[in-house]
């Protein structure tokens, strides 16, 4: 505990030393100190401004700039001689983050009880190793239960977010258009086959030798298109790919290929990038993808 107090006090002194003042400073020293103070504040402020600009708008509603400045000012303007207060502030901020995560996941925390228990324990005249061990074991058990509740909460959040995306007009439209596209392609070309998963594929050219299999790899040339013909990715020089390193539909089709073969994959959205899509590549939620793939060389799986 003593070492922690010393470290926190030293850190506080380093951070807030300018607040205590020093009447023995010469004019030159003060000029340098003023320049350093302004540069330090500007540099840190600009870095935070850049980070702040990148957070979602809904988060900015709970992270108002005025509130951030108020908290920042409260800390740096605190008298550096108040070492105990600064130490308590540091510990409180660390614990506050944990309390916030609990509350965000639906666990009700009574902050007054946290403080009362903290104060009572801290003000103890002495702490036996047995008492400390019992307290740690009790908290560990409760913390594990809390972790489970937090995981359940975040899973529900993810499922709700996924359901919302699946029900979005764009996702529904893309899924319907993709299904119609594949159905029409099969009607026009009976050589297109489908797998139980829903992948449709056409063997343009049969190759030779063993297939890639689930654990093999292949050096391939390919062109990836959306159903409107837009090319979103291609490779003409050859790229080593494995079924496990691609979207499910591409991986399933690649596993069937052998050296020299050429296939066309018609991949439904749920076997491609799903409701998340791939915005950077221009792939919307539940978008159906069409790949023309040539296996230049194959390394069969074990």
CSV table of C-alpha atoms in Angstrom, one decimal:
chain,number,residue,atom,x,y,z
A,1,UNK,CA,0.0,0.0,0.0
A,2,UNK,CA,2.8,2.4,0.9
A,3,UNK,CA,4.5,1.9,-2.5
A,4,UNK,CA,1.2,2.5,-4.3
A,5,UNK,CA,0.7,5.8,-2.4
A,6,UNK,CA,4.2,6.9,-3.2
A,7,UNK,CA,3.8,6.0,-6.9
A,8,UNK,CA,0.4,7.8,-7.1
A,9,UNK,CA,1.8,10.8,-5.3
A,10,UNK,CA,4.7,11.0,-7.7
A,11,UNK,CA,2.5,10.6,-10.7
A,12,UNK,CA,0.2,13.3,-9.4
A,13,UNK,CA,3.1,15.6,-8.8
A,14,UNK,CA,4.4,15.1,-12.3
A,15,UNK,CA,1.0,15.7,-13.8
A,16,UNK,CA,-0.1,18.6,-11.6
A,17,UNK,CA,3.2,20.2,-10.6
A,18,UNK,CA,2.4,23.4,-12.5
A,19,UNK,CA,-0.6,24.0,-10.2
A,20,UNK,CA,1.5,24.4,-7.1
A,21,UNK,CA,3.4,27.4,-8.3
A,22,UNK,CA,7.0,28.4,-7.6
A,23,UNK,CA,7.8,32.0,-6.7
A,24,UNK,CA,11.6,31.5,-7.3
A,25,UNK,CA,11.1,31.0,-11.1
A,26,UNK,CA,13.0,33.6,-13.2
A,27,UNK,CA,11.2,35.3,-16.0
A,28,UNK,CA,12.9,33.0,-18.6
A,29,UNK,CA,11.9,29.9,-16.6
A,30,UNK,CA,8.3,31.2,-16.5
A,31,UNK,CA,8.3,31.9,-20.2
A,32,UNK,CA,9.5,28.3,-20.9
A,33,UNK,CA,7.0,26.9,-18.5
A,34,UNK,CA,4.2,28.9,-20.1
A,35,UNK,CA,5.2,27.6,-23.6
A,36,UNK,CA,5.4,24.0,-22.3
A,37,UNK,CA,2.0,24.4,-20.6
A,38,UNK,CA,0.3,25.6,-23.7
A,39,UNK,CA,2.0,23.1,-26.0
A,40,UNK,CA,1.1,20.2,-23.6
A,41,UNK,CA,-2.5,21.3,-23.4
A,42,UNK,CA,-2.8,21.8,-27.1
A,43,UNK,CA,-1.2,18.5,-28.0
A,44,UNK,CA,-3.4,16.5,-25.6
A,45,UNK,CA,-6.5,18.4,-26.6
A,46,UNK,CA,-6.0,17.8,-30.3
A,47,UNK,CA,-5.3,14.1,-29.8
A,48,UNK,CA,-8.5,13.8,-27.8
A,49,UNK,CA,-10.4,15.8,-30.4
A,50,UNK,CA,-9.4,13.4,-33.1
A,51,UNK,CA,-10.4,10.4,-31.1
A,52,UNK,CA,-13.7,12.1,-30.1
A,53,UNK,CA,-14.6,12.7,-33.8
A,54,UNK,CA,-14.4,9.0,-34.5
A,55,UNK,CA,-16.8,7.8,-31.9
A,56,UNK,CA,-20.5,7.0,-32.9
A,57,UNK,CA,-23.0,9.9,-32.5
A,58,UNK,CA,-25.1,7.9,-29.9
A,59,UNK,CA,-22.0,7.7,-27.6
A,60,UNK,CA,-21.3,11.4,-27.9
A,61,UNK,CA,-24.7,12.0,-26.2
A,62,UNK,CA,-23.3,10.5,-23.0
A,63,UNK,CA,-19.8,11.9,-23.6
A,64,UNK,CA,-20.4,15.7,-23.9
A,65,UNK,CA,-17.4,17.8,-24.4
A,66,UNK,CA,-18.3,20.2,-21.6
A,67,UNK,CA,-18.5,17.2,-19.1
A,68,UNK,CA,-15.2,15.9,-20.3
A,69,UNK,CA,-13.6,19.3,-19.8
A,70,UNK,CA,-15.2,19.7,-16.4
A,71,UNK,CA,-13.8,16.3,-15.2
A,72,UNK,CA,-10.4,17.1,-16.7
A,73,UNK,CA,-10.2,20.5,-15.1
A,74,UNK,CA,-11.2,19.0,-11.7
A,75,UNK,CA,-8.2,16.7,-11.8
A,76,UNK,CA,-5.5,19.0,-13.1
A,77,UNK,CA,-6.5,22.0,-11.0
A,78,UNK,CA,-6.4,19.9,-7.7
A,79,UNK,CA,-3.7,21.1,-5.3
A,80,UNK,CA,-0.8,18.7,-5.6
A,81,UNK,CA,-0.3,18.8,-1.8
A,82,UNK,CA,-3.5,16.8,-1.4
A,83,UNK,CA,-1.8,13.4,-2.1
A,84,UNK,CA,-4.4,11.4,-0.2
A,85,UNK,CA,-7.3,13.0,-2.2
A,86,UNK,CA,-5.5,12.4,-5.5
A,87,UNK,CA,-4.8,8.7,-4.6
A,88,UNK,CA,-8.4,8.2,-3.7
A,89,UNK,CA,-9.5,9.8,-6.9
A,90,UNK,CA,-7.3,7.5,-8.9
A,91,UNK,CA,-8.6,4.4,-7.1
A,92,UNK,CA,-12.2,5.6,-7.5
A,93,UNK,CA,-11.8,6.2,-11.2
A,94,UNK,CA,-10.5,2.7,-11.7
A,95,UNK,CA,-13.3,1.1,-9.8
A,96,UNK,CA,-15.9,3.4,-11.4
A,97,UNK,CA,-15.1,1.8,-14.8
A,98,UNK,CA,-15.8,-1.7,-13.4
A,99,UNK,CA,-19.1,-0.5,-11.8
A,100,UNK,CA,-20.1,1.1,-15.1
A,101,UNK,CA,-19.6,-2.2,-17.0
A,102,UNK,CA,-21.7,-4.1,-14.4
A,103,UNK,CA,-24.5,-1.6,-14.6
A,104,UNK,CA,-24.4,-1.5,-18.4
A,105,UNK,CA,-25.0,-5.3,-18.4
A,106,UNK,CA,-28.1,-5.0,-16.2
A,107,UNK,CA,-26.5,-5.8,-12.8
A,108,UNK,CA,-27.8,-3.4,-10.2
A,109,UNK,CA,-25.0,-1.8,-8.2
A,110,UNK,CA,-25.6,0.2,-5.0
A,111,UNK,CA,-22.8,2.7,-5.1
A,112,UNK,CA,-23.4,3.8,-1.5
A,113,UNK,CA,-23.0,0.3,-0.3
A,114,UNK,CA,-19.8,0.0,-2.3
A,115,UNK,CA,-18.4,3.0,-0.6
A,116,UNK,CA,-19.5,2.0,2.9
A,117,UNK,CA,-18.0,-1.5,2.5
A,118,UNK,CA,-14.8,0.0,1.0
A,119,UNK,CA,-14.5,2.6,3.8
A,120,UNK,CA,-15.1,0.1,6.6
A,121,UNK,CA,-12.5,-2.4,5.1
A,122,UNK,CA,-9.9,0.3,4.5
A,123,UNK,CA,-10.3,1.8,8.0
A,124,UNK,CA,-9.6,-1.5,9.6
A,125,UNK,CA,-6.8,-1.4,12.2
A,126,UNK,CA,-5.4,-4.6,10.9
A,127,UNK,CA,-6.2,-7.3,8.3
A,128,UNK,CA,-5.4,-10.9,8.8
A,129,UNK,CA,-4.3,-13.1,5.9
A,130,UNK,CA,-7.3,-15.3,6.5
A,131,UNK,CA,-9.7,-12.4,6.4
A,132,UNK,CA,-8.2,-11.2,3.1
A,133,UNK,CA,-8.3,-14.6,1.6
A,134,UNK,CA,-11.9,-15.1,2.5
A,135,UNK,CA,-12.8,-11.7,1.1
A,136,UNK,CA,-11.0,-12.5,-2.2
A,137,UNK,CA,-12.6,-15.9,-2.5
A,138,UNK,CA,-16.1,-14.5,-1.9
A,139,UNK,CA,-15.5,-11.7,-4.5
A,140,UNK,CA,-14.0,-14.2,-7.0
A,141,UNK,CA,-17.2,-16.3,-6.8
A,142,UNK,CA,-19.5,-13.3,-7.2
A,143,UNK,CA,-17.3,-11.9,-10.0
A,144,UNK,CA,-17.5,-15.1,-12.0
A,145,UNK,CA,-21.3,-15.0,-11.7
A,146,UNK,CA,-21.3,-11.4,-12.7
A,147,UNK,CA,-19.1,-12.3,-15.7
A,148,UNK,CA,-21.6,-14.9,-16.8
A,149,UNK,CA,-24.4,-12.4,-16.5
A,150,UNK,CA,-22.4,-9.9,-18.5
A,151,UNK,CA,-21.7,-12.4,-21.3
A,152,UNK,CA,-25.4,-13.3,-21.4
A,153,UNK,CA,-26.3,-9.6,-21.7
A,154,UNK,CA,-23.8,-8.9,-24.5
A,155,UNK,CA,-25.0,-12.1,-26.3
A,156,UNK,CA,-28.6,-10.8,-26.1
A,157,UNK,CA,-27.4,-7.4,-27.4
A,158,UNK,CA,-25.6,-9.0,-30.4
A,159,UNK,CA,-28.6,-11.2,-31.2
A,160,UNK,CA,-30.9,-8.2,-31.0
A,161,UNK,CA,-28.6,-6.2,-33.3
A,162,UNK,CA,-28.4,-9.1,-35.7
A,163,UNK,CA,-32.2,-9.5,-35.8
A,164,UNK,CA,-32.6,-5.8,-36.4
A,165,UNK,CA,-30.2,-6.0,-39.4
A,166,UNK,CA,-31.9,-9.1,-40.8
A,167,UNK,CA,-35.2,-7.3,-40.7
A,168,UNK,CA,-33.9,-4.1,-42.3
A,169,UNK,CA,-35.4,-3.3,-45.7
A,170,UNK,CA,-32.0,-3.6,-47.5
A,171,UNK,CA,-31.2,-7.0,-46.0
A,172,UNK,CA,-34.6,-8.4,-46.9
A,173,UNK,CA,-34.4,-6.9,-50.4
A,174,UNK,CA,-30.9,-8.3,-51.0
A,175,UNK,CA,-31.9,-11.8,-49.8
A,176,UNK,CA,-35.0,-11.9,-52.0
A,177,UNK,CA,-33.2,-10.6,-55.1
A,178,UNK,CA,-30.3,-13.0,-54.5
A,179,UNK,CA,-32.7,-16.0,-54.2
A,180,UNK,CA,-34.5,-15.0,-57.4
A,181,UNK,CA,-31.2,-14.5,-59.2
A,182,UNK,CA,-29.9,-18.0,-58.3
A,183,UNK,CA,-33.3,-19.6,-59.1
A,184,UNK,CA,-33.4,-17.9,-62.5
A,185,UNK,CA,-29.8,-19.0,-63.3
A,186,UNK,CA,-30.6,-22.6,-62.5
A,187,UNK,CA,-33.7,-22.5,-64.7
A,188,UNK,CA,-31.6,-21.2,-67.6
A,189,UNK,CA,-28.7,-23.6,-67.0
A,190,UNK,CA,-29.5,-27.1,-65.7
A,191,UNK,CA,-25.8,-27.8,-65.3
A,192,UNK,CA,-25.8,-25.6,-62.2
A,193,UNK,CA,-26.0,-27.8,-59.1
A,194,UNK,CA,-26.8,-27.0,-55.5
A,195,UNK,CA,-25.5,-28.4,-52.2
A,196,UNK,CA,-27.6,-29.0,-49.0
A,197,UNK,CA,-26.2,-25.7,-47.5
A,198,UNK,CA,-27.7,-23.7,-50.4
A,199,UNK,CA,-24.5,-23.1,-52.4
A,200,UNK,CA,-25.1,-23.2,-56.2
A,201,UNK,CA,-22.1,-24.0,-58.5
A,202,UNK,CA,-21.3,-24.7,-62.1
A,203,UNK,CA,-18.3,-26.8,-63.2
A,204,UNK,CA,-17.0,-24.9,-66.2
A,205,UNK,CA,-13.9,-27.2,-66.6
A,206,UNK,CA,-13.0,-30.4,-64.9
A,207,UNK,CA,-9.5,-30.6,-63.5
A,208,UNK,CA,-7.2,-33.4,-62.6
A,209,UNK,CA,-5.9,-34.9,-59.4
A,210,UNK,CA,-7.1,-34.7,-55.8
A,211,UNK,CA,-9.5,-32.1,-54.6
A,212,UNK,CA,-8.6,-29.4,-52.1
A,213,UNK,CA,-10.7,-30.9,-49.4
A,214,UNK,CA,-11.6,-29.1,-46.2
A,215,UNK,CA,-8.1,-28.8,-44.9
A,216,UNK,CA,-6.1,-28.2,-48.2
A,217,UNK,CA,-5.4,-25.1,-50.1
A,218,UNK,CA,-5.2,-23.9,-53.7
A,219,UNK,CA,-3.6,-21.2,-55.7
A,220,UNK,CA,-6.5,-19.6,-57.5
A,221,UNK,CA,-7.4,-16.8,-60.0
A,222,UNK,CA,-10.8,-15.4,-59.4
A,223,UNK,CA,-13.3,-12.6,-60.0
A,224,UNK,CA,-16.0,-11.7,-57.5
A,225,UNK,CA,-19.2,-10.0,-58.6
A,226,UNK,CA,-22.5,-8.8,-57.2
A,227,UNK,CA,-25.6,-10.0,-59.0
A,228,UNK,CA,-25.8,-6.7,-60.9
A,229,UNK,CA,-22.4,-7.4,-62.4
A,230,UNK,CA,-20.4,-5.1,-60.3
A,231,UNK,CA,-16.9,-6.5,-59.7
A,232,UNK,CA,-15.9,-6.1,-56.1
A,233,UNK,CA,-12.7,-8.2,-56.1
A,234,UNK,CA,-10.4,-10.0,-58.5
A,235,UNK,CA,-7.0,-11.6,-58.7
A,236,UNK,CA,-5.3,-12.5,-62.0
A,237,UNK,CA,-1.9,-13.4,-60.7
A,238,UNK,CA,-2.9,-16.2,-58.3
A,239,UNK,CA,-3.6,-16.2,-54.6
A,240,UNK,CA,-3.2,-19.0,-52.1
A,241,UNK,CA,-6.5,-19.7,-50.4
A,242,UNK,CA,-7.9,-22.4,-48.0
A,243,UNK,CA,-11.5,-23.2,-47.4
A,244,UNK,CA,-11.1,-22.3,-43.7
A,245,UNK,CA,-9.9,-18.8,-44.6
A,246,UNK,CA,-12.8,-17.7,-46.7
A,247,UNK,CA,-16.5,-17.1,-46.4
A,248,UNK,CA,-18.4,-20.4,-45.9
A,249,UNK,CA,-19.9,-20.6,-49.5
A,250,UNK,CA,-16.5,-19.9,-51.2
A,251,UNK,CA,-14.8,-22.4,-48.9
A,252,UNK,CA,-17.3,-25.1,-49.6
A,253,UNK,CA,-16.9,-24.6,-53.3
A,254,UNK,CA,-13.1,-24.4,-53.2
A,255,UNK,CA,-13.0,-27.7,-51.3
A,256,UNK,CA,-14.5,-29.5,-54.4
A,257,UNK,CA,-11.9,-28.1,-56.9
A,258,UNK,CA,-8.8,-29.9,-58.2
A,259,UNK,CA,-5.9,-28.6,-60.2
A,260,UNK,CA,-6.9,-27.0,-63.5
A,261,UNK,CA,-10.6,-26.9,-62.7
A,262,UNK,CA,-12.8,-23.8,-63.3
A,263,UNK,CA,-16.0,-23.2,-61.3
A,264,UNK,CA,-18.6,-20.6,-60.9
A,265,UNK,CA,-20.0,-20.2,-57.3
A,266,UNK,CA,-23.4,-18.6,-56.7
A,267,UNK,CA,-23.2,-17.8,-53.0
A,268,UNK,CA,-26.3,-16.8,-51.0
A,269,UNK,CA,-25.8,-14.0,-48.5
A,270,UNK,CA,-26.0,-16.2,-45.5
A,271,UNK,CA,-23.1,-18.2,-46.9
A,272,UNK,CA,-21.1,-15.0,-47.7
A,273,UNK,CA,-20.9,-12.0,-45.5
A,274,UNK,CA,-24.4,-12.3,-43.9
A,275,UNK,CA,-26.3,-9.4,-42.5
A,276,UNK,CA,-23.1,-7.6,-41.6
A,277,UNK,CA,-22.0,-7.3,-45.2
A,278,UNK,CA,-18.6,-5.9,-46.2
A,279,UNK,CA,-19.1,-2.2,-46.5
A,280,UNK,CA,-15.5,-1.4,-47.6
A,281,UNK,CA,-15.9,-3.8,-50.5
A,282,UNK,CA,-19.3,-2.5,-51.4
A,283,UNK,CA,-21.1,-5.6,-50.3
A,284,UNK,CA,-24.4,-5.0,-48.6
A,285,UNK,CA,-26.2,-7.1,-46.0
A,286,UNK,CA,-27.3,-10.5,-47.2
A,287,UNK,CA,-25.8,-9.8,-50.7
A,288,UNK,CA,-25.5,-12.8,-53.0
A,289,UNK,CA,-22.0,-13.1,-54.6
A,290,UNK,CA,-20.9,-14.7,-57.8
A,291,UNK,CA,-17.4,-16.0,-58.1
A,292,UNK,CA,-15.6,-17.3,-61.2
A,293,UNK,CA,-12.7,-19.4,-59.9
A,294,UNK,CA,-9.8,-21.2,-61.5
A,295,UNK,CA,-7.5,-23.5,-59.5
A,296,UNK,CA,-4.0,-23.1,-60.9
A,297,UNK,CA,-2.5,-25.5,-58.4
A,298,UNK,CA,-3.8,-27.5,-55.5
A,299,UNK,CA,-2.4,-28.8,-52.2
A,300,UNK,CA,-4.8,-31.5,-51.0
A,301,UNK,CA,-5.7,-31.7,-47.3
A,302,UNK,CA,-4.6,-34.5,-45.1
